Amino acid sequence: DECVGPAVKGADPGELHEVRCCSDEQNSGWVMNSLCSTTLGRDVWGQSNGSLGSCHRAKTYAEAEAICIAGGSRLCTSEEVRADCTRGSGCGYDWEHVWTSDDNTMGLFYF
């Protein structure tokens, strides 16, 4: 299921894509990658499962946003995804399109 295509692509909010969430506060079991901190100049923690319940595959933009909010976090920005803030945070989504909080007509990213 490895993502094929451009690193950034526009997406209809009703399309189905994977979910990763970000937090500006440390949460038990969440990933904080040094490249993220170095690139952004601040700490951001990422997660794909763990305290979010299970892996969240094939969700709409609204579902993805609700999952992150319910987990006490938020959708990551595309800048955070590009800075590896979510790399290695679970579910094997490092090379999948994931929802971001940016304008959801350009709201997908992958590594």
Coordinates of C-alpha atoms in Angstrom, one line a residue:
D1 CA 0.0 0.0 0.0
E2 CA 3.0 2.3 -0.4
C3 CA 1.9 5.8 -1.6
V4 CA 2.7 6.5 -5.2
G5 CA 2.6 9.9 -6.7
P6 CA 3.4 13.5 -5.6
A7 CA 4.5 14.2 -2.1
V8 CA 1.7 16.8 -1.8
K9 CA -1.6 16.5 -3.6
G10 CA -5.0 18.1 -3.3
A11 CA -7.7 16.0 -1.8
D12 CA -11.5 16.2 -1.7
P13 CA -12.5 16.2 2.0
G14 CA -14.6 13.1 1.3
E15 CA -11.6 11.0 0.0
L16 CA -10.3 8.3 2.3
H17 CA -6.7 8.6 3.7
E18 CA -4.7 7.7 6.7
V19 CA -4.6 9.6 10.0
R20 CA -1.7 10.9 12.0
C21 CA -2.0 13.4 14.8
C22 CA 0.4 16.0 16.4
S23 CA 0.7 17.6 19.7
D24 CA 2.7 20.5 21.0
E25 CA 2.9 18.8 24.4
Q26 CA 4.6 15.6 25.4
N27 CA 2.2 12.6 25.6
S28 CA 3.2 9.2 26.9
G29 CA 4.1 6.9 24.0
W30 CA 4.2 9.7 21.4
V31 CA 7.2 10.1 19.0
M32 CA 9.3 13.3 19.1
N33 CA 11.9 13.2 16.3
S34 CA 15.0 15.4 16.6
L35 CA 14.8 16.4 12.9
C36 CA 11.4 17.8 13.5
S37 CA 12.7 19.9 16.4
T38 CA 15.8 21.0 14.4
T39 CA 13.8 21.9 11.3
L40 CA 10.9 23.7 13.0
G41 CA 12.7 25.1 16.0
R42 CA 10.1 23.7 18.4
D43 CA 9.1 20.3 19.7
V44 CA 6.2 18.4 18.1
W45 CA 5.1 14.9 19.1
G46 CA 3.4 12.6 16.6
Q47 CA 1.2 9.5 16.9
S48 CA -0.8 7.2 14.7
N49 CA -2.2 4.7 17.2
G50 CA -1.4 4.3 21.0
S51 CA -3.5 6.8 22.9
L52 CA -5.5 7.4 19.7
G53 CA -6.9 3.9 20.0
S54 CA -5.9 1.9 16.9
C55 CA -4.5 2.6 13.5
H56 CA -6.9 4.9 11.5
R57 CA -6.9 4.0 7.8
A58 CA -9.3 5.2 5.1
K59 CA -10.9 8.2 6.9
T60 CA -12.4 11.4 5.5
Y61 CA -11.0 14.8 6.5
A62 CA -13.7 15.3 9.1
E63 CA -13.2 11.9 10.6
A64 CA -9.4 12.4 10.8
E65 CA -9.9 15.8 12.5
A66 CA -12.4 14.3 15.0
I67 CA -10.0 11.4 15.8
C68 CA -7.2 13.8 16.6
I69 CA -9.4 16.1 18.7
A70 CA -10.8 13.1 20.6
G71 CA -7.2 12.1 21.3
G72 CA -6.4 15.5 22.8
S73 CA -4.4 16.5 19.8
R74 CA -4.8 18.0 16.3
L75 CA -4.1 17.1 12.7
C76 CA -0.5 17.9 11.8
T77 CA 0.4 20.7 9.4
S78 CA 2.1 19.7 6.1
E79 CA 5.2 21.5 7.5
E80 CA 5.3 19.1 10.5
V81 CA 4.8 16.1 8.3
R82 CA 7.6 17.2 5.9
A83 CA 9.9 17.8 9.0
D84 CA 9.4 14.1 10.0
C85 CA 7.4 14.9 13.1
T86 CA 5.3 11.8 12.6
R87 CA 7.9 9.4 11.1
G88 CA 7.9 6.1 13.0
S89 CA 4.8 6.9 15.0
G90 CA 3.2 3.7 14.1
C91 CA 0.9 1.9 11.7
G92 CA 3.4 1.9 8.8
Y93 CA 2.1 5.2 7.4
D94 CA 5.6 6.7 6.8
W95 CA 5.0 6.4 3.0
E96 CA 1.2 6.9 2.9
H97 CA -0.8 10.0 2.2
V98 CA -2.1 11.4 5.5
W99 CA -4.4 14.2 6.2
T100 CA -3.0 17.5 7.3
S101 CA -4.6 20.6 8.8
D102 CA -3.6 22.9 5.9
D103 CA -6.3 23.9 3.4
N104 CA -7.9 20.6 2.9
T105 CA -7.9 21.0 -0.9
M106 CA -4.1 20.6 -0.6
G107 CA -4.4 18.5 2.6
L108 CA -2.3 15.4 2.0
F109 CA 1.3 14.5 2.5
Y110 CA 3.4 11.4 2.5
F111 CA 7.0 10.4 3.1

